[in-house]
Amino acid sequence: KQWYQRRVAITAGQIIGLALLGIGAYSKIEYGDILKASESSFTSIPTMMMILGVLVFILGLFGCFGAFKENRPCLIVYTILLVIVLMGELVAIIITVIYQGKVRIFLTTLR
C-alpha cells in the first residue's frame, strides 16, 4: 500500500478518537457523574470515554507518523499498542459474557 492509503485508515482512527472524546465531554457536562460504574468519579462512563478517546487519538498519531515517515520503531509501537487495545476489548467482551446477568441489571438501572 502507498503511505496515503495507510494515512486514510489511520486518520479514521483519529477521528473516532476525537468523536469519543467529544461524546464523553458532552455526556459529562450534560449528565455529570450520573453514569457511574462504581463510586469513584474516575470510573464514570463519560470519563472513561474521554480517556479512551485520547488513547485512540494518540494511537492514531503513532500510526500516522510511522506510515508517513516510514519509521519502523514508530510502526512497531503502533502495532504493540493496537494489540493491547484489541486484547482489552476481548477481555471486556469476555467479562460481559461471564457477568451477563449483572450487566443487564446495571444497564436497566441506567434508564
mmCIF file of C-alpha atoms in Angstrom:
data_model
loop_
_atom_site.group_PDB
_atom_site.id
_atom_site.type_symbol
_atom_site.label_atom_id
_atom_site.label_comp_id
_atom_site.label_asym_id
_atom_site.label_seq_id
_atom_site.Cartn_x
_atom_site.Cartn_y
_atom_site.Cartn_z
ATOM 1 C CA LYS A 1 0.000 0.000 0.000
ATOM 2 C CA GLN A 2 1.010 3.562 -0.523
ATOM 3 C CA TRP A 3 1.525 5.768 2.524
ATOM 4 C CA TYR A 4 -1.568 7.836 1.716
ATOM 5 C CA GLN A 5 -3.785 4.745 1.823
ATOM 6 C CA ARG A 6 -2.470 3.922 5.286
ATOM 7 C CA ARG A 7 -2.891 7.569 6.256
ATOM 8 C CA VAL A 8 -6.600 7.497 5.390
ATOM 9 C CA ALA A 9 -7.183 4.390 7.524
ATOM 10 C CA ILE A 10 -5.253 5.789 10.462
ATOM 11 C CA THR A 11 -6.917 9.213 10.155
ATOM 12 C CA ALA A 12 -10.277 7.456 10.526
ATOM 13 C CA GLY A 13 -8.987 6.139 13.862
ATOM 14 C CA GLN A 14 -8.024 9.656 14.898
ATOM 15 C CA ILE A 15 -11.493 10.943 14.001
ATOM 16 C CA ILE A 16 -13.073 8.155 16.050
ATOM 17 C CA GLY A 17 -10.807 9.064 18.975
ATOM 18 C CA LEU A 18 -11.852 12.705 18.787
ATOM 19 C CA ALA A 19 -15.510 11.668 18.497
ATOM 20 C CA LEU A 20 -15.210 9.549 21.661
ATOM 21 C CA LEU A 21 -13.554 12.466 23.430
ATOM 22 C CA GLY A 22 -16.333 14.830 22.318
ATOM 23 C CA ILE A 23 -19.177 12.483 23.230
ATOM 24 C CA GLY A 24 -17.590 11.797 26.607
ATOM 25 C CA ALA A 25 -17.144 15.524 27.308
ATOM 26 C CA TYR A 26 -20.726 16.288 26.254
ATOM 27 C CA SER A 27 -22.081 13.467 28.432
ATOM 28 C CA LYS A 28 -20.004 14.654 31.385
ATOM 29 C CA ILE A 29 -21.314 18.215 31.011
ATOM 30 C CA GLU A 30 -24.916 17.245 30.272
ATOM 31 C CA TYR A 31 -25.375 14.350 32.720
ATOM 32 C CA GLY A 32 -22.478 14.744 35.181
ATOM 33 C CA ASP A 33 -21.483 11.652 37.123
ATOM 34 C CA ILE A 34 -24.900 10.006 36.893
ATOM 35 C CA LEU A 35 -23.485 7.254 34.685
ATOM 36 C CA LYS A 36 -21.086 5.677 37.179
ATOM 37 C CA ALA A 37 -19.623 2.204 37.012
ATOM 38 C CA SER A 38 -18.612 2.472 40.687
ATOM 39 C CA GLU A 39 -18.441 5.055 43.485
ATOM 40 C CA SER A 40 -15.319 6.765 42.081
ATOM 41 C CA SER A 41 -15.911 9.662 39.678
ATOM 42 C CA PHE A 42 -12.897 8.386 37.701
ATOM 43 C CA THR A 43 -14.892 5.339 36.639
ATOM 44 C CA SER A 44 -17.865 7.283 35.334
ATOM 45 C CA ILE A 45 -18.704 6.288 31.788
ATOM 46 C CA PRO A 46 -18.143 9.784 30.309
ATOM 47 C CA THR A 47 -14.695 9.976 31.923
ATOM 48 C CA MET A 48 -13.766 6.541 30.622
ATOM 49 C CA MET A 49 -14.960 7.563 27.141
ATOM 50 C CA MET A 50 -12.781 10.683 27.237
ATOM 51 C CA ILE A 51 -9.721 8.675 28.328
ATOM 52 C CA LEU A 52 -10.381 6.080 25.632
ATOM 53 C CA GLY A 53 -10.795 8.841 23.042
ATOM 54 C CA VAL A 54 -7.425 10.364 23.936
ATOM 55 C CA LEU A 55 -5.744 6.939 23.815
ATOM 56 C CA VAL A 56 -7.261 6.114 20.422
ATOM 57 C CA PHE A 57 -6.203 9.527 19.093
ATOM 58 C CA ILE A 58 -2.612 9.080 20.329
ATOM 59 C CA LEU A 59 -2.581 5.587 18.851
ATOM 60 C CA GLY A 60 -3.655 7.051 15.512
ATOM 61 C CA LEU A 61 -0.874 9.641 15.720
ATOM 62 C CA PHE A 62 1.734 6.910 16.192
ATOM 63 C CA GLY A 63 0.404 5.029 13.181
ATOM 64 C CA CYS A 64 0.087 8.167 11.062
ATOM 65 C CA PHE A 65 3.599 9.358 11.825
ATOM 66 C CA GLY A 66 5.056 5.891 11.302
ATOM 67 C CA ALA A 67 3.308 5.455 7.961
ATOM 68 C CA PHE A 68 4.157 8.938 6.710
ATOM 69 C CA LYS A 69 7.840 8.839 7.686
ATOM 70 C CA GLU A 70 8.113 5.068 7.187
ATOM 71 C CA ASN A 71 9.566 4.951 10.693
ATOM 72 C CA ARG A 72 9.861 1.309 11.690
ATOM 73 C CA PRO A 73 10.116 1.822 15.502
ATOM 74 C CA CYS A 74 7.023 4.021 15.475
ATOM 75 C CA LEU A 75 5.096 1.407 13.498
ATOM 76 C CA ILE A 76 6.222 -1.259 15.970
ATOM 77 C CA VAL A 77 4.928 0.858 18.884
ATOM 78 C CA TYR A 78 1.682 1.383 16.935
ATOM 79 C CA THR A 79 1.301 -2.360 16.392
ATOM 80 C CA ILE A 80 2.010 -3.200 20.029
ATOM 81 C CA LEU A 81 -0.472 -0.579 21.281
ATOM 82 C CA LEU A 82 -3.079 -1.775 18.798
ATOM 83 C CA VAL A 83 -2.692 -5.364 20.019
ATOM 84 C CA ILE A 84 -3.045 -4.164 23.638
ATOM 85 C CA VAL A 85 -6.243 -2.280 22.775
ATOM 86 C CA LEU A 86 -7.667 -5.314 20.971
ATOM 87 C CA MET A 87 -6.785 -7.569 23.921
ATOM 88 C CA GLY A 88 -8.541 -5.125 26.253
ATOM 89 C CA GLU A 89 -11.637 -5.243 24.079
ATOM 90 C CA LEU A 90 -11.539 -9.037 24.108
ATOM 91 C CA VAL A 91 -11.284 -9.053 27.916
ATOM 92 C CA ALA A 92 -14.229 -6.625 28.140
ATOM 93 C CA ILE A 93 -16.319 -8.927 25.929
ATOM 94 C CA ILE A 94 -15.416 -11.999 27.999
ATOM 95 C CA ILE A 95 -16.218 -10.221 31.277
ATOM 96 C CA THR A 96 -19.527 -9.030 29.829
ATOM 97 C CA VAL A 97 -20.461 -12.581 28.801
ATOM 98 C CA ILE A 98 -19.440 -14.027 32.179
ATOM 99 C CA TYR A 99 -21.340 -11.405 34.184
ATOM 100 C CA GLN A 100 -24.221 -11.085 31.729
ATOM 101 C CA GLY A 101 -26.890 -11.001 34.438
ATOM 102 C CA LYS A 102 -25.176 -8.252 36.427
ATOM 103 C CA VAL A 103 -24.595 -6.234 33.249
ATOM 104 C CA ARG A 104 -28.314 -6.421 32.405
ATOM 105 C CA ILE A 105 -29.251 -5.246 35.898
ATOM 106 C CA PHE A 106 -26.712 -2.402 35.686
ATOM 107 C CA LEU A 107 -27.976 -1.288 32.288
ATOM 108 C CA THR A 108 -31.617 -1.334 33.408
ATOM 109 C CA THR A 109 -30.771 0.888 36.387
ATOM 110 C CA LEU A 110 -29.303 3.484 33.994
ATOM 111 C CA ARG A 111 -32.666 4.040 32.298
#
